Coordinates of C-alpha atoms and ligand atoms in Angstrom, one line a residue:
Chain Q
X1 CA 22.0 30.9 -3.7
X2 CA 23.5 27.7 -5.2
X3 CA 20.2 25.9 -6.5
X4 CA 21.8 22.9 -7.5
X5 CA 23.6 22.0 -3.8
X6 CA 20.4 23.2 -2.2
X7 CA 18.2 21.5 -4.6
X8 CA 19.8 18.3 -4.1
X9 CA 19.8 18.8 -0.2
X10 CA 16.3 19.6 -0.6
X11 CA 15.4 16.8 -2.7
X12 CA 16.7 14.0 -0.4
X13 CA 15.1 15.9 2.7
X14 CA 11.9 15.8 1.2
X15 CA 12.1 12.1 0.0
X16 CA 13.1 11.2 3.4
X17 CA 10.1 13.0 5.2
X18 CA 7.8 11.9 3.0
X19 CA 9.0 8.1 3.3
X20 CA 8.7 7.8 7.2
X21 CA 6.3 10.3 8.3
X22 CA 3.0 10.9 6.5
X23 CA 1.6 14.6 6.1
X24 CA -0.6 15.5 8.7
X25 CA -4.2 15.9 7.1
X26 CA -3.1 12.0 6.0
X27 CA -2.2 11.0 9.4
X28 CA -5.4 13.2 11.3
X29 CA -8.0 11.3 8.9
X30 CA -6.8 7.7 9.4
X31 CA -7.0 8.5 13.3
X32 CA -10.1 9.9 12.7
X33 CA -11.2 7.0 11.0
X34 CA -9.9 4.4 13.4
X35 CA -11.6 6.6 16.4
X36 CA -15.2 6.3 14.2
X37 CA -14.9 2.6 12.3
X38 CA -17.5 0.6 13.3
X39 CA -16.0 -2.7 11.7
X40 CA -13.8 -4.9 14.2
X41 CA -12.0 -6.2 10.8
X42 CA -11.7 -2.3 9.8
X43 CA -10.4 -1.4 13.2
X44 CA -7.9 -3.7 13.7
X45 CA -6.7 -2.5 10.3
X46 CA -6.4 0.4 11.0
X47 CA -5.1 0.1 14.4
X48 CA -2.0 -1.4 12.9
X49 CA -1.7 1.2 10.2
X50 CA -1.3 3.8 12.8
X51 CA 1.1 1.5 14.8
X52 CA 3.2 1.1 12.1
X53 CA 3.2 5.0 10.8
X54 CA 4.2 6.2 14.5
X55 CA 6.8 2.8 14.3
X56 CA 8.0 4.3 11.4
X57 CA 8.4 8.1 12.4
X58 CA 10.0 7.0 15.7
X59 CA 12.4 4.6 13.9
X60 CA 12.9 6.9 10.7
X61 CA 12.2 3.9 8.5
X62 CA 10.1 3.7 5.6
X63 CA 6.4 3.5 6.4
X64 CA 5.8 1.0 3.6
X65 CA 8.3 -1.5 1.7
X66 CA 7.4 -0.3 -1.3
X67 CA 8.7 3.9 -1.5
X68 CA 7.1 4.1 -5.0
X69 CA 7.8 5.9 -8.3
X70 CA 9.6 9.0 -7.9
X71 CA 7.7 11.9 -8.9
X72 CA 8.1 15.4 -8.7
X73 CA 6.2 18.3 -9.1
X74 CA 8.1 22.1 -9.3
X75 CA 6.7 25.5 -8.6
X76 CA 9.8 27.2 -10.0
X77 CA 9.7 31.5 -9.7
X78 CA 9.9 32.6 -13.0
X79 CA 13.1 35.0 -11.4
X80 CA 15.0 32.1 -10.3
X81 CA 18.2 31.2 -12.2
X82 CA 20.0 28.4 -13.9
X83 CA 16.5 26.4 -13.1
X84 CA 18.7 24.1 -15.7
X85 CA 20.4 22.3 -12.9
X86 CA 16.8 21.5 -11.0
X87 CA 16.2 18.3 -12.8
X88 CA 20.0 16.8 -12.1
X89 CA 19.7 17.8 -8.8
X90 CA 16.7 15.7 -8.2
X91 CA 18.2 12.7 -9.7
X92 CA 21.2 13.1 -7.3
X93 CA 18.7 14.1 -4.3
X94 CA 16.9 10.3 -5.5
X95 CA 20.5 7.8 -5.8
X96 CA 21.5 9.2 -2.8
X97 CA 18.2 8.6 -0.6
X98 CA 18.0 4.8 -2.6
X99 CA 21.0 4.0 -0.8
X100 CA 20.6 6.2 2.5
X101 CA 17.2 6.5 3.7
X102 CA 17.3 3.7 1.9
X103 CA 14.7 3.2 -0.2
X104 CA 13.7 0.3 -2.8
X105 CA 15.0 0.1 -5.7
X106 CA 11.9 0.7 -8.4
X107 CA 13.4 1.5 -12.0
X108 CA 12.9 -0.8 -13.9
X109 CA 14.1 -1.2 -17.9
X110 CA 10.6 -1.8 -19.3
X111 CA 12.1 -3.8 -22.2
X112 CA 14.7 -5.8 -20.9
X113 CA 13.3 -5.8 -17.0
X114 CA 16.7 -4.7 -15.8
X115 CA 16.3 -2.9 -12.5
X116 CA 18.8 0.1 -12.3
X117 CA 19.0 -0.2 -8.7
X118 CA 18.9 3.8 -7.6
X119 CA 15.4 4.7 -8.4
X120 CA 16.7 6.9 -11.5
X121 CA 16.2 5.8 -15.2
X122 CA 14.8 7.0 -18.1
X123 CA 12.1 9.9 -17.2
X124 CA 12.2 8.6 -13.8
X125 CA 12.4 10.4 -11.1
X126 CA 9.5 12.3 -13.9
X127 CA 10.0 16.0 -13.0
X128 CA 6.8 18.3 -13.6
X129 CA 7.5 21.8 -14.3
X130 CA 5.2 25.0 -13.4
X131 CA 6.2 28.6 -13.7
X132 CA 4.8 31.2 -11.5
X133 CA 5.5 34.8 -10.7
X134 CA 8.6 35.2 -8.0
X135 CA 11.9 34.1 -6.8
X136 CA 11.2 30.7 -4.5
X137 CA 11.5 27.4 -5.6
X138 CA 8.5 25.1 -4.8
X139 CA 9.3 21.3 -4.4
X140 CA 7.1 18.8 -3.7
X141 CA 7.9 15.0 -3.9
X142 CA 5.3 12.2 -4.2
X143 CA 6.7 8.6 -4.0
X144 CA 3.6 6.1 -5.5
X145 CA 3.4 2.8 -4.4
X146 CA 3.1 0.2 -7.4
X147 CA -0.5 -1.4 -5.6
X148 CA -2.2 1.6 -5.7
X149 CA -0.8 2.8 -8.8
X150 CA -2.1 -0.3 -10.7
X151 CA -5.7 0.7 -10.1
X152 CA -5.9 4.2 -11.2
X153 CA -8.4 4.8 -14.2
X154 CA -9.3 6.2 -17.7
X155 CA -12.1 6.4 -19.2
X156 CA -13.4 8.0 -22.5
X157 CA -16.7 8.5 -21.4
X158 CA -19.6 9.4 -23.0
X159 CA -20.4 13.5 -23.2
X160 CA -24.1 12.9 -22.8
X161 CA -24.1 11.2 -19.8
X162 CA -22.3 14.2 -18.2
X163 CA -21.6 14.0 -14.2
X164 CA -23.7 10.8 -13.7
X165 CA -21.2 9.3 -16.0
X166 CA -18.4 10.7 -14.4
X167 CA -20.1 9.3 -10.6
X168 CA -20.8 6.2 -12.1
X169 CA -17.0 5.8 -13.1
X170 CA -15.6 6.8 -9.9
X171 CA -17.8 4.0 -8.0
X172 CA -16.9 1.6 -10.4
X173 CA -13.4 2.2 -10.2
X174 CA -13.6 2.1 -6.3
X175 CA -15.2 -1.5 -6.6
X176 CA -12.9 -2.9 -8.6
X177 CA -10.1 -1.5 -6.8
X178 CA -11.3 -3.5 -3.8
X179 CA -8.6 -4.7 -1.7
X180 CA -5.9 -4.0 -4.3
X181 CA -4.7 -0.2 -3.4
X182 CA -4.7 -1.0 0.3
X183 CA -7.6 1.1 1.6
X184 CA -8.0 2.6 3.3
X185 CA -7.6 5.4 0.1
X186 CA -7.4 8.9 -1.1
X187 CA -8.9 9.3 -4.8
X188 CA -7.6 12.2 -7.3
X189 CA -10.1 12.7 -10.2
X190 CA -10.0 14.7 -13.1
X191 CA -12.4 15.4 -16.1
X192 CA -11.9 17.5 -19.8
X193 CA -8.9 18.6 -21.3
X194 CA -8.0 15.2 -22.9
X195 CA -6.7 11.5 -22.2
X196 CA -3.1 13.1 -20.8
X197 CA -4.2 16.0 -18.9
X198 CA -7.1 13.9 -17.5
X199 CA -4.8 11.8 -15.7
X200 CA -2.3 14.7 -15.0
X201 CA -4.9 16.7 -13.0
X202 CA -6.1 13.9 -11.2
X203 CA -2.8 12.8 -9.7
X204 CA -1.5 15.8 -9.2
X205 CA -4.9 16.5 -7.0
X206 CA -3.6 14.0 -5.0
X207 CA -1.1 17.0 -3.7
X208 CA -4.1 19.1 -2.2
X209 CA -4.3 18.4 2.0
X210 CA -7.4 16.1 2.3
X211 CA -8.6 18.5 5.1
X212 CA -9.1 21.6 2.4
X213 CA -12.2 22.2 1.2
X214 CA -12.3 23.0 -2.8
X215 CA -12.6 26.7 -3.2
X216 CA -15.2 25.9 -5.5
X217 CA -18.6 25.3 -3.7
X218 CA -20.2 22.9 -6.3
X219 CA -16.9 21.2 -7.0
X220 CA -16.5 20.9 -3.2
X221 CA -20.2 19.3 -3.2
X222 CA -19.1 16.7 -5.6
X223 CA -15.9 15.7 -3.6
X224 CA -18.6 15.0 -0.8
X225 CA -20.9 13.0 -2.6
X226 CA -18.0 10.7 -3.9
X227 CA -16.6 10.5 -1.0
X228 CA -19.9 9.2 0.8
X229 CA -20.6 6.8 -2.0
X230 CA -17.4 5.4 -2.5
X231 CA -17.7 4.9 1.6
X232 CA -20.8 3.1 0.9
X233 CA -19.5 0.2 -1.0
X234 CA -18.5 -0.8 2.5
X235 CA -15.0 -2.6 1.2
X236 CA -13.5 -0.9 4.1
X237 CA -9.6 -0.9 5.5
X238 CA -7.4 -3.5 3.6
X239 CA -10.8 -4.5 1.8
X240 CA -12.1 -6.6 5.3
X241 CA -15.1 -4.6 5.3
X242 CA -16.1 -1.2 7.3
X243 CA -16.7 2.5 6.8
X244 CA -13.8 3.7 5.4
X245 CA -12.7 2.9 2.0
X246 CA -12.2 6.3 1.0
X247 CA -10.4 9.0 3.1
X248 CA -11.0 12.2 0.9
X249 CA -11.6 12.8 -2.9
X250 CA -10.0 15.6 -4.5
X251 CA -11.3 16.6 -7.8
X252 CA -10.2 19.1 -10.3
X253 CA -11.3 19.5 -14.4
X254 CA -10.4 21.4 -17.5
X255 CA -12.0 22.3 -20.6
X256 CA -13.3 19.6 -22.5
X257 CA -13.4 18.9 -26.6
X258 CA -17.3 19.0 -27.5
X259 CA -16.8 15.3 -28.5
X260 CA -14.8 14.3 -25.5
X261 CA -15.5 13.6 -21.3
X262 CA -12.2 12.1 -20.3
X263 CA -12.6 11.1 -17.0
X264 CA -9.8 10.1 -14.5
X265 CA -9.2 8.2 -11.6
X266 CA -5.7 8.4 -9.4
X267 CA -5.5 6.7 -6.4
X268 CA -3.5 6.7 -3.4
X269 CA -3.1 4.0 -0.7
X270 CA -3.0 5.2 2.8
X271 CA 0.8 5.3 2.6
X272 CA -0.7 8.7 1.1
X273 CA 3.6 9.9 1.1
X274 CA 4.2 13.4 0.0
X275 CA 6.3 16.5 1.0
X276 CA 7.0 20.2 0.2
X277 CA 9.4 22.7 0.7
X278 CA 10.1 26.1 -0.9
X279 CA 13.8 27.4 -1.3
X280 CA 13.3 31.4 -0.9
X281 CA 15.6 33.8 -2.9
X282 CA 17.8 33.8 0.3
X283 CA 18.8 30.4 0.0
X284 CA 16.9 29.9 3.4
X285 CA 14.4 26.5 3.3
X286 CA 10.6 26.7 4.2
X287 CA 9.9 23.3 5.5
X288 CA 5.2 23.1 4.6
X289 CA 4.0 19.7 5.2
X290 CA 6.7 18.6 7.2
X291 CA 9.1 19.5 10.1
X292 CA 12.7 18.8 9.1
X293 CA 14.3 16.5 11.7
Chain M
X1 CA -14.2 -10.7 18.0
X2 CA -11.9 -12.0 20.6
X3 CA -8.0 -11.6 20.8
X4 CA -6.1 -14.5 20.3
X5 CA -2.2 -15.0 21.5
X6 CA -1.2 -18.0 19.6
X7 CA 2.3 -19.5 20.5
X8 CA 3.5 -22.5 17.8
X9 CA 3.1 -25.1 17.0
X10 CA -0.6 -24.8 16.6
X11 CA -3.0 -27.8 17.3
X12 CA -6.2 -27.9 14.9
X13 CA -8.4 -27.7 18.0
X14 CA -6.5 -24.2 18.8
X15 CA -7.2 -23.1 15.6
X16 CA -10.9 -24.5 15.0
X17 CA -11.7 -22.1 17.8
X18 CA -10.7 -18.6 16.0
X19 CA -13.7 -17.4 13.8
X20 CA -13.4 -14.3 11.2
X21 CA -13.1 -10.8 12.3
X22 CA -10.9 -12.3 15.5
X23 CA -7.8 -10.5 15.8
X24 CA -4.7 -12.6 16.3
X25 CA -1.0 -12.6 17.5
X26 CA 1.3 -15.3 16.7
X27 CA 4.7 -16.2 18.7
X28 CA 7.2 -19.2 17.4
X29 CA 8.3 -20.1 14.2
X30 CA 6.9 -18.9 10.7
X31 CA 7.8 -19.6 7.2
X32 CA 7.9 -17.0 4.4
X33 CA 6.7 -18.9 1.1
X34 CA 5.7 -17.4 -2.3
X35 CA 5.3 -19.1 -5.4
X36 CA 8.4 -20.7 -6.1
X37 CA 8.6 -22.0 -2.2
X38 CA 4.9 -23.4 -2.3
X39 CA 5.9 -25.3 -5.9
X40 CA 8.9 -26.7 -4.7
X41 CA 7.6 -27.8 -1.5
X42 CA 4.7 -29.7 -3.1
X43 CA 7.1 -31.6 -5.8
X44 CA 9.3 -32.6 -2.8
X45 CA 6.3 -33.9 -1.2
X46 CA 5.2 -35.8 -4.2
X47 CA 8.3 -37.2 -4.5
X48 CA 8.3 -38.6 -1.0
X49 CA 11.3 -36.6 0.4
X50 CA 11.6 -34.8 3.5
X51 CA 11.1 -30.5 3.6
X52 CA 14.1 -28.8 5.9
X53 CA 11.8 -28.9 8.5
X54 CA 8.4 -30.0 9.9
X55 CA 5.9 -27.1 8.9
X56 CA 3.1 -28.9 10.8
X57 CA 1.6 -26.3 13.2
X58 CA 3.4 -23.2 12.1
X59 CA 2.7 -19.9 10.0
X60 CA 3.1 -19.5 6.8
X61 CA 3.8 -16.2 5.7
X62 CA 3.5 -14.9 1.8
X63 CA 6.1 -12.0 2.0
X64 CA 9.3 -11.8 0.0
X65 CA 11.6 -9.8 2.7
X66 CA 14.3 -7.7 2.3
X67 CA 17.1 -9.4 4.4
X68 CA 20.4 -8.3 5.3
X69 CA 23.5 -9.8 6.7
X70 CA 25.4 -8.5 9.4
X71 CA 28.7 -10.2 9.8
X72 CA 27.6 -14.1 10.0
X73 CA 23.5 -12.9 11.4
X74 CA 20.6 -12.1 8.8
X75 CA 18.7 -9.9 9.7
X76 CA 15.2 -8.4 8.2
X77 CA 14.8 -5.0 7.0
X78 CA 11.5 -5.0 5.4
X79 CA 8.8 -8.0 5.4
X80 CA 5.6 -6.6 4.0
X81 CA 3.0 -8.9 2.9
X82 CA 2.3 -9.8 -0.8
X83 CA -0.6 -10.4 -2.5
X84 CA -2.2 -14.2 -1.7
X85 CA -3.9 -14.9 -4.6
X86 CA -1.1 -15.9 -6.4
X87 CA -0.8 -19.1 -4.2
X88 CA -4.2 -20.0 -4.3
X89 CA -3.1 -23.1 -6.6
X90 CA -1.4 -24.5 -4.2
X91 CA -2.6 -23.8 -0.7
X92 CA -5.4 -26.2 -0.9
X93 CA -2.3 -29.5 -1.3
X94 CA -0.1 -27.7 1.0
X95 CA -2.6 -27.1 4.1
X96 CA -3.1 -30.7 3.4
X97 CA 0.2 -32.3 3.4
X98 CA 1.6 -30.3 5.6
X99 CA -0.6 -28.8 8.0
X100 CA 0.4 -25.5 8.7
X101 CA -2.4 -23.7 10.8
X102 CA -2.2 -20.1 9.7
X103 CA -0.9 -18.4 6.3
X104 CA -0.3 -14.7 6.6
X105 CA -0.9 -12.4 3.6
X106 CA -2.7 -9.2 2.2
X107 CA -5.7 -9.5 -0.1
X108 CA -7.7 -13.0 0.9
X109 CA -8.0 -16.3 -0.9
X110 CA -10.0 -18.3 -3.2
X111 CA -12.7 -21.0 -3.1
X112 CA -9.9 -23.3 -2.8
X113 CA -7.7 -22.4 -0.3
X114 CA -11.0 -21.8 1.7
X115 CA -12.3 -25.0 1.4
X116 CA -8.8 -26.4 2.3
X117 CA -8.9 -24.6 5.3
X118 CA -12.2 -26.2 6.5
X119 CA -11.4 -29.8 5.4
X120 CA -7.9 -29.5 7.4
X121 CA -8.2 -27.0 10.2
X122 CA -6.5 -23.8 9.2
X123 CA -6.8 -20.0 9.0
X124 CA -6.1 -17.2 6.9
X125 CA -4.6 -13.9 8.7
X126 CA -4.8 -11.0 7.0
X127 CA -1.7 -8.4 7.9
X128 CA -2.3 -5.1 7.1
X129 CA -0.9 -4.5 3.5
X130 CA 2.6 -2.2 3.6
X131 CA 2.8 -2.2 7.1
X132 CA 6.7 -3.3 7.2
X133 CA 7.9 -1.6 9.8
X134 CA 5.3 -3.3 12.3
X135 CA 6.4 -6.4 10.6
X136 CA 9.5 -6.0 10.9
X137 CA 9.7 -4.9 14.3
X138 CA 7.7 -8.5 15.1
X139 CA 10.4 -10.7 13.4
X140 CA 12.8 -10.8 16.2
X141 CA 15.2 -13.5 14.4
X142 CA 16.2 -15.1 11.3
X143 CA 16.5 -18.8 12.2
X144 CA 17.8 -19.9 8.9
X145 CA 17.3 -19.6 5.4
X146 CA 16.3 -22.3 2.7
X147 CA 16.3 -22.8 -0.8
X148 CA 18.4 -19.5 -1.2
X149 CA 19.2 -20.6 -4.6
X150 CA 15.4 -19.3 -6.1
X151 CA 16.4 -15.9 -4.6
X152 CA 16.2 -13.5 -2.0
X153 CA 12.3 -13.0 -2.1
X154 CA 11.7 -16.5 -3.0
X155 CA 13.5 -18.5 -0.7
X156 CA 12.4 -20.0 2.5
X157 CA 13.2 -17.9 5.5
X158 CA 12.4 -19.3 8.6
X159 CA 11.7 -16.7 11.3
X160 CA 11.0 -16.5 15.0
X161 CA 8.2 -14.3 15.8
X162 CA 7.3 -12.2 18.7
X163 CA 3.2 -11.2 19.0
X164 CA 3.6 -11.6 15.3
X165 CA 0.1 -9.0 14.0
X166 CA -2.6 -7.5 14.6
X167 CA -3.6 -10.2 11.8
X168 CA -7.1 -10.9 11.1
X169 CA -8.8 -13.8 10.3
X170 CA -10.6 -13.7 7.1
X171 CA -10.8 -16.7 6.5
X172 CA -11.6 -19.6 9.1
X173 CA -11.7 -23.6 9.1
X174 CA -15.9 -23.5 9.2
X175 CA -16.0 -22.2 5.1
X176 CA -16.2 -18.1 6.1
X177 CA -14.6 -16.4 4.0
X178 CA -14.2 -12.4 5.0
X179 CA -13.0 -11.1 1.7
X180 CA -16.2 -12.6 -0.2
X181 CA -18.5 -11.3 1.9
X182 CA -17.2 -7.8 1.6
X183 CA -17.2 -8.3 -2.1
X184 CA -20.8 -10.0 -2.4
X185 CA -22.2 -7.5 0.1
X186 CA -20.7 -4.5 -2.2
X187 CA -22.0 -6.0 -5.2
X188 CA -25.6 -5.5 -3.5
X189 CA -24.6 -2.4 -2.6
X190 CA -23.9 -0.8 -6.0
X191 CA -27.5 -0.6 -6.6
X192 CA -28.4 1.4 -4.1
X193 CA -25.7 3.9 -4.4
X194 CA -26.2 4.4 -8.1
X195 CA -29.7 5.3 -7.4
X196 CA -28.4 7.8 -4.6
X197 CA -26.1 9.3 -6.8
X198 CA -29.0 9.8 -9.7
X199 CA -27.3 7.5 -12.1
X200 CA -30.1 5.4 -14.2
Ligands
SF4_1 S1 -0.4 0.0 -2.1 FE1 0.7 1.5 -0.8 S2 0.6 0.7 1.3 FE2 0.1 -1.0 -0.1 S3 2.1 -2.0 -0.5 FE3 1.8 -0.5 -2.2 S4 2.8 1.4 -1.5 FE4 2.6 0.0 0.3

């Protein structure tokens, strides 16, 4: 197969899916939570969020005005060749979806506040890099909206206060969000391995379907008990008040320094964009959160 | 809540009647204004010279939309909301001087703004934040554009609307204030769900 052609056709399939039609475990819990808000404020909220997603799929327009940060995450098969060309690919994949799909220009120079105008600068589209066993190439795109982006947390917490800390974190960063991230929102959070890795493995848990348990029963327990609180709050869709701040916590950890309990916080509006395909060794082009129309 | 159809302009009595958490729809002729807009509009006022045209009974709308042209026709591509807050230093003088009757935006207002609101008769609607496609798909002309000169997003784009919303009111001319409440209410709340979650 020719990775790079198909790598770039790839690319700008999956950042137009992921702009105008959200995944459905996204789309199933915010019609879920229109169908159970008990707000009128909430409802009405959410009422037009699912107006304007259908809108947008019909229309095959961008769901939001703001299509985000490029990011990309591979799964590349350690068999695969010339895996060199991936990252060149992507940037073609993201100039030519800036001007076709189209999306918003959002690279900016962070010096000299130059915009570049195709979504590409320096580390940007950023390109994150697993190797596993096999001969498909994995690609999933996120595009993160700057509102919710602004929110997302660190914190250097303290190792003796252990999971209460890390709850009591989580809550606070939900209540200070408030309106900000345009709730209704889905929350990636991470603890151990350090600052970085921290707020790797929580953003990148903002990949797993909202609708899949963790495989991990205690882990699974916590994403529950977040998930209530954070509900609990009662800030509700676009912060008017109501049930349903939170759609789904995702939470994943590493190892932790003896000294250290990073703990962070990654949030997601309920633009919640993101798409995956997988390029087999055959060159043929396994569509998994979307259809490709 | 009830469901309001608005159709501009607005008379105060008209909007003395809407109360928050009713849901609204707005038809007729709104104004985009952020910061720059709001500023200039104010120092034209003090000044004693006339604004392109009579805001008294419209919509204002804090969105800086992505518009383009099509041979000698504008017309709007995106037209999202943006954050209120930032024009909470001057709502309160322009409600006044102007009376507009309802200002669109995502996120609520201040003290201010609400107070403003109650002396003068005025709303605030929130539209749900990122929904530009349903925004868009509201707008169903550009009238004319003003004050082009402090940019695209900036400028003053006046816009014929078409069941303009779902917008809520959040904030309403008798001193309720949506967005507060949610906020002072969550504040009590944090209480109870530290001690649900064990945290001392
Ligand atoms: S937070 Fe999300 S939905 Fe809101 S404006 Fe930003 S990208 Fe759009």
């Amino acid at each position: 197969m020719d990775i790079e052609s198909l790598t770039e056709k790839v690319g700008y399939d999956l950042l137009r899916l992921a702009v105008t039609e959200l995944p459905r475990d996204v789309k199933e819990a915010l019609q879920k939570a229109h169908r159970e808000e008990t707000s009128e404020a909430g409802k009405t909220q959410l009422k037009a969020i699912l107006e304007n997603i259908q809108l947008a799929e019909r229309t095959h327009t961008p769901m939001c005005q703001d299509t985000g940060t490029i990011i990309f995450y591979i799964r590349a098969g350690a068999e695969v060749g010339r895996l060199e060309k991936v990252e060149n690919a992507l940037i073609e994949a993201t100039r030519r979806a800036t001007v076709e799909v189209p999306l918003r220009p959002n690279a900016v120079d962070p010096f000299v506040g130059k915009n570049t105008g195709d979504n590409t600068g320096r580390n940007i589209p950023f390109v994150n890099w697993e190797i596993v066993p096999g001969n498909s190439l994995e690609i999933t795109v996120l595009p993160k909206g700057g509102g919710s982006e602004n929110v997302c947390m660190l914190g250097m917490l303290v190792p003796g206060e252990g999971l209460q800390g890390l709850k009591k974190f989580v809550v606070d960063a939900v209540m200070k969000a408030g309106a900000k991230p345009c709730p209704p929102n889905i929350l990636g959070v991470a603890v151990g391995g350090g600052a970085d890795v921290a707020l790797k493995l929580a953003k990148k848990a903002l990949l797993r379907p909202i609708d899949q348990h963790n495989s991990d029963p205690e882990i699974s327990e916590l994403e529950r008990e977040l998930l209530e609180a954070a509900n609990l709050t009662g800030i509700g869709p676009m912060g008017l008040g109501g049930r349903f701040t939170v759609l789904g916590v995702n939470v994943d950890y590493a190892a932790r320094h003896p000294a250290s309990y990073p703990a962070a916080v990654a949030f997601n509006c309920w633009a919640a964009r993101r798409a995956t395909a997988r390029i087999l060794e055959n060159g043929e082009v396994e569509h998994i959160t979307h259809r490709n129309r | 809540m009830t469901v309001y159809r608005l159709t501009t302009p607005i008379s105060e009595d008209e909007t003395r009647k809407l109360k928050v958490n009713d849901e609204i729809y707005i038809t007729g002729t709104m104004v985009t204004a952020r910061d720059q807009a709001h500023k200039r509009a104010l120092e034209l006022h003090a000044e004693n010279k006339k604004l392109p045209l009579d805001l008294e009974g419209l919509a204002v709308f804090h969105c800086g939309p992505i518009v383009k042209k099509h041979g000698d026709k504008w017309r709007i591509v995106a037209a999202g909301p943006t954050t209120s807050t930032r024009m909470d230093i001057f709502e309160g003088d322009f409600i006044k001087n102007f009376k507009v009757r309802v200002i669109i935006g995502k996120g609520g207002m201040g003290q201010r703004t609400t107070e403003a609101m109650q002396r003068y008769g005025a709303v605030y609607g929130a539209f749900t934040g990122g929904a530009a496609v349903l925004a868009a798909k509201a707008i169903d002309e550009v009238r004319a554009v003003e004050w082009f000169d402090l940019g695209m997003p900036e400028a003053l784009w006046i816009l014929g609307a078409k069941e303009f919303g779902p917008l809520t009111v959040a904030i309403d001319s008798h001193g309720n204030n949506l967005f507060e409440d949610v906020r002072d209410r969550a504040e009590e709340n944090r209480k109870a769900i530290y001690r649900k979650l064990g945290i001392r």
